[in-house]
Structures are given as C-alpha cells and as structure tokens.
C-alpha cells in the first residue's frame, strides 16, 4: 500500500471558525471605530493573528502603540476563545469525517498544518484529535503562510518526504505554501479564489474515495 501524508489546515477546512474570528475582530474594530465587513474578513483567512490586526488597522488607517496592539490581540483572543468554549463536533464541516475515516482505513498519515495558536483545543472540542499523527500549528512556526514552513514541519514530524504530502487548504496563502513545499495542493472552497491549487473542491462532500485512491497511488 502506498503511503502518503494528508495535511489538513484547520480553520475553513475541518471547522468553520471564520465566523468566530469575524465576531471577535468585529468587536475590536467597532471599539476602534473601524468599519469591518464579512468581505474584509476574507482577507484574514489563513493569516496569523498579529498580521490580521495589522490588516484591520490599515483598513481603518489607525495606528496604535505596541502596548495597545498587545492589548487588542489579548482581548480579541479572549473573545474568540469564549466562542470556541461552546464549540462541539456539530461544527465539523460536511464530509470531513468520512474523508478522515477513509484515509485512516487506507493506512495514510494524517497531519494538521494550521496558522492558529488555538488549534489543539479546537481539535479536542470537535473530537477529531485522535485522527492526527502529528500537529503543527501557529505555536510551532516563525514564518506564516504563504511560507511553506508549517507544511515542511508537518512532513518532518512524520519523517516523510515533501513529495509524499497532500495539503487540504481553504486560503490562497495556504495553497501557495503547499505549492512552494512541492506538495500536492487541494483547495477547499471557491475555484475562483484558489486558482493556484492542483485540484479544487467546493467541500469534502464532493471528494470521492476513488479520487483519494488515485492520489494515494500516484
Ligand atoms: P489564532 P488556519 C488561521 O487558521 C485562520 O484562518 C486565521 O483567520 C487566523 O487568524 C489564524 O489561524 C490565527 O488563529 O488567532 O487562533 O492563532 O486556517 O491556518 O487553520
Ligand atoms: Mg484555513
């Protein structure tokens, strides 16, 4: 049996936490008088917490001292974690469990590659942490996507070559990171946004077992 490593991004791939990031950032933006829309929130997908704050401040043409920024980041994460606290497995995106089960049955490695520093508690809340052979998250990396570091570390953790890795991602920066790592990139979401992906699906319900077998065997 051929063995591949399937690296899953978290937010927007396994669970839809973007709505909670939005609510927490929106509260902060409101407090600073910065207009912040759902469309603006799209700019933050796959982007680190610190960089997300910079993007929002730029949107509002607001500048803050380092101490004020730290305070905003702490409060935003506190508000975000309050939403995560109430999360459960009902928030896993459609088709994800079927694909995880199929890959496990096929003896494939499963790794997390996320920019989030909250990845572990989210996987625990969603009751999917047992599927993973290794986790790489925002606490482990110094260079954010589109830098390939997060995925390269994932391959290293399971001692497999980069060329044997397949990445599921919902952000363009994540697809670019997978391509830069010479891994197969599979976009989850709009083809229009994820046009640099090797393959693209609207969601996991449209990924067939035969497609996965082709990936495993090629
Ligand atoms: P945290 P992913 C990313 O996770 C999110 O897409 C992005 O919106 C968020 O700002 C980033 O994690 C950092 O998250 O504040 O929890 O550390 O998509 O790479 O799994
Ligand atoms: Mg994501």
Tab-separated table of N, CA, C and O in Angstrom, residues 16-27 35-47 52 55-56 59 76 80 170-171:
chain	number	residue	atom	x	y	z
A	16	UNK	N	-15.585	25.472	10.728
A	16	UNK	CA	-15.819	26.832	10.247
A	16	UNK	C	-15.676	27.818	11.401
A	16	UNK	O	-16.662	28.294	11.960
A	17	UNK	N	-14.452	28.110	11.756
A	17	UNK	CA	-14.214	29.058	12.851
A	17	UNK	C	-14.139	30.497	12.351
A	17	UNK	O	-14.065	31.414	13.168
A	18	UNK	N	-14.159	30.681	11.008
A	18	UNK	CA	-14.039	32.040	10.452
A	18	UNK	C	-15.119	32.952	11.031
A	18	UNK	O	-14.881	34.129	11.281
A	19	UNK	N	-16.308	32.365	11.290
A	19	UNK	CA	-17.403	33.208	11.808
A	19	UNK	C	-17.079	33.705	13.220
A	19	UNK	O	-17.446	34.823	13.586
A	20	UNK	N	-16.357	32.917	14.007
A	20	UNK	CA	-15.991	33.341	15.362
A	20	UNK	C	-14.837	34.352	15.332
A	20	UNK	O	-14.831	35.306	16.092
A	21	UNK	N	-13.870	34.094	14.412
A	21	UNK	CA	-12.807	35.092	14.240
A	21	UNK	C	-13.454	36.425	13.856
A	21	UNK	O	-13.092	37.474	14.383
A	22	UNK	N	-14.448	36.362	12.938
A	22	UNK	CA	-15.109	37.599	12.486
A	22	UNK	C	-15.741	38.337	13.658
A	22	UNK	O	-15.530	39.549	13.824
A	23	UNK	N	-16.518	37.629	14.486
A	23	UNK	CA	-17.223	38.290	15.591
A	23	UNK	C	-16.234	38.952	16.554
A	23	UNK	O	-16.452	40.069	17.023
A	24	UNK	N	-15.130	38.241	16.832
A	24	UNK	CA	-14.149	38.780	17.780
A	24	UNK	C	-13.402	39.983	17.176
A	24	UNK	O	-13.206	40.999	17.841
A	25	UNK	N	-13.025	39.888	15.896
A	25	UNK	CA	-12.347	41.032	15.240
A	25	UNK	C	-13.305	42.210	15.086
A	25	UNK	O	-12.919	43.366	15.206
A	26	UNK	N	-14.579	41.893	14.798
A	26	UNK	CA	-15.582	42.957	14.581
A	26	UNK	C	-15.731	43.783	15.863
A	26	UNK	O	-15.801	45.008	15.819
A	27	UNK	N	-15.776	43.067	17.011
A	27	UNK	CA	-15.920	43.769	18.289
A	27	UNK	C	-14.739	44.735	18.484
A	27	UNK	O	-14.918	45.899	18.866
A	35	UNK	N	-14.664	50.473	10.290
A	35	UNK	CA	-15.688	49.649	9.643
A	35	UNK	C	-15.076	48.305	9.232
A	35	UNK	O	-13.973	48.286	8.666
A	36	UNK	N	-15.745	47.198	9.532
A	36	UNK	CA	-15.182	45.868	9.236
A	36	UNK	C	-16.319	44.955	8.792
A	36	UNK	O	-17.262	44.706	9.548
A	37	UNK	N	-16.228	44.485	7.547
A	37	UNK	CA	-17.321	43.700	6.963
A	37	UNK	C	-16.910	42.230	6.794
A	37	UNK	O	-15.734	41.884	6.929
A	38	UNK	N	-17.907	41.407	6.435
A	38	UNK	CA	-17.618	39.992	6.139
A	38	UNK	C	-16.622	39.879	4.982
A	38	UNK	O	-15.789	38.979	4.961
A	39	UNK	N	-16.729	40.803	4.047
A	39	UNK	CA	-15.804	40.799	2.910
A	39	UNK	C	-14.366	41.067	3.395
A	39	UNK	O	-13.429	40.389	2.965
A	40	UNK	N	-14.230	42.022	4.305
A	40	UNK	CA	-12.904	42.303	4.879
A	40	UNK	C	-12.358	41.061	5.584
A	40	UNK	O	-11.157	40.780	5.545
A	41	UNK	N	-13.258	40.325	6.238
A	41	UNK	CA	-12.848	39.129	6.995
A	41	UNK	C	-12.169	38.100	6.089
A	41	UNK	O	-11.315	37.343	6.538
A	42	UNK	N	-12.562	38.080	4.803
A	42	UNK	CA	-11.957	37.143	3.844
A	42	UNK	C	-10.443	37.365	3.750
A	42	UNK	O	-9.686	36.430	3.513
A	43	UNK	N	-10.020	38.619	3.947
A	43	UNK	CA	-8.584	38.949	3.849
A	43	UNK	C	-7.779	38.283	4.954
A	43	UNK	O	-6.552	38.203	4.889
A	44	UNK	N	-8.464	37.841	6.011
A	44	UNK	CA	-7.760	37.325	7.196
A	44	UNK	C	-7.626	35.798	7.198
A	44	UNK	O	-6.973	35.243	8.070
A	45	UNK	N	-8.246	35.139	6.200
A	45	UNK	CA	-8.203	33.669	6.193
A	45	UNK	C	-6.780	33.154	6.025
A	45	UNK	O	-6.082	33.537	5.079
A	46	UNK	N	-6.372	32.297	6.933
A	46	UNK	CA	-5.037	31.696	6.855
A	46	UNK	C	-3.924	32.628	7.324
A	46	UNK	O	-2.764	32.262	7.348
A	47	UNK	N	-4.305	33.859	7.702
A	47	UNK	CA	-3.325	34.878	8.095
A	47	UNK	C	-3.136	34.834	9.616
A	47	UNK	O	-4.112	34.647	10.352
A	52	UNK	N	-3.222	39.764	11.033
A	52	UNK	CA	-4.648	40.117	10.881
A	52	UNK	C	-4.913	41.482	11.495
A	52	UNK	O	-5.624	42.318	10.912
A	55	UNK	N	-3.735	44.230	9.275
A	55	UNK	CA	-4.626	44.428	8.115
A	55	UNK	C	-5.825	45.283	8.528
A	55	UNK	O	-6.210	46.228	7.833
A	56	UNK	N	-6.406	44.976	9.703
A	56	UNK	CA	-7.589	45.725	10.154
A	56	UNK	C	-7.217	47.188	10.459
A	56	UNK	O	-7.938	48.111	10.073
A	59	UNK	N	-6.965	48.997	7.295
A	59	UNK	CA	-8.294	49.268	6.705
A	59	UNK	C	-8.862	50.570	7.268
A	59	UNK	O	-9.513	51.332	6.563
A	76	UNK	N	-8.932	40.223	21.760
A	76	UNK	CA	-9.534	39.502	20.614
A	76	UNK	C	-9.492	37.997	20.861
A	76	UNK	O	-10.470	37.283	20.650
A	80	UNK	N	-12.531	35.375	21.185
A	80	UNK	CA	-12.576	34.227	20.271
A	80	UNK	C	-12.685	32.923	21.071
A	80	UNK	O	-13.512	32.059	20.765
A	170	UNK	N	-8.006	26.082	2.598
A	170	UNK	CA	-9.094	26.963	2.124
A	170	UNK	C	-8.609	28.371	1.796
A	170	UNK	O	-9.407	29.193	1.357
A	171	UNK	N	-7.312	28.659	2.036
A	171	UNK	CA	-6.834	30.019	1.747
A	171	UNK	C	-5.811	29.988	0.618
A	171	UNK	O	-5.073	29.008	0.460
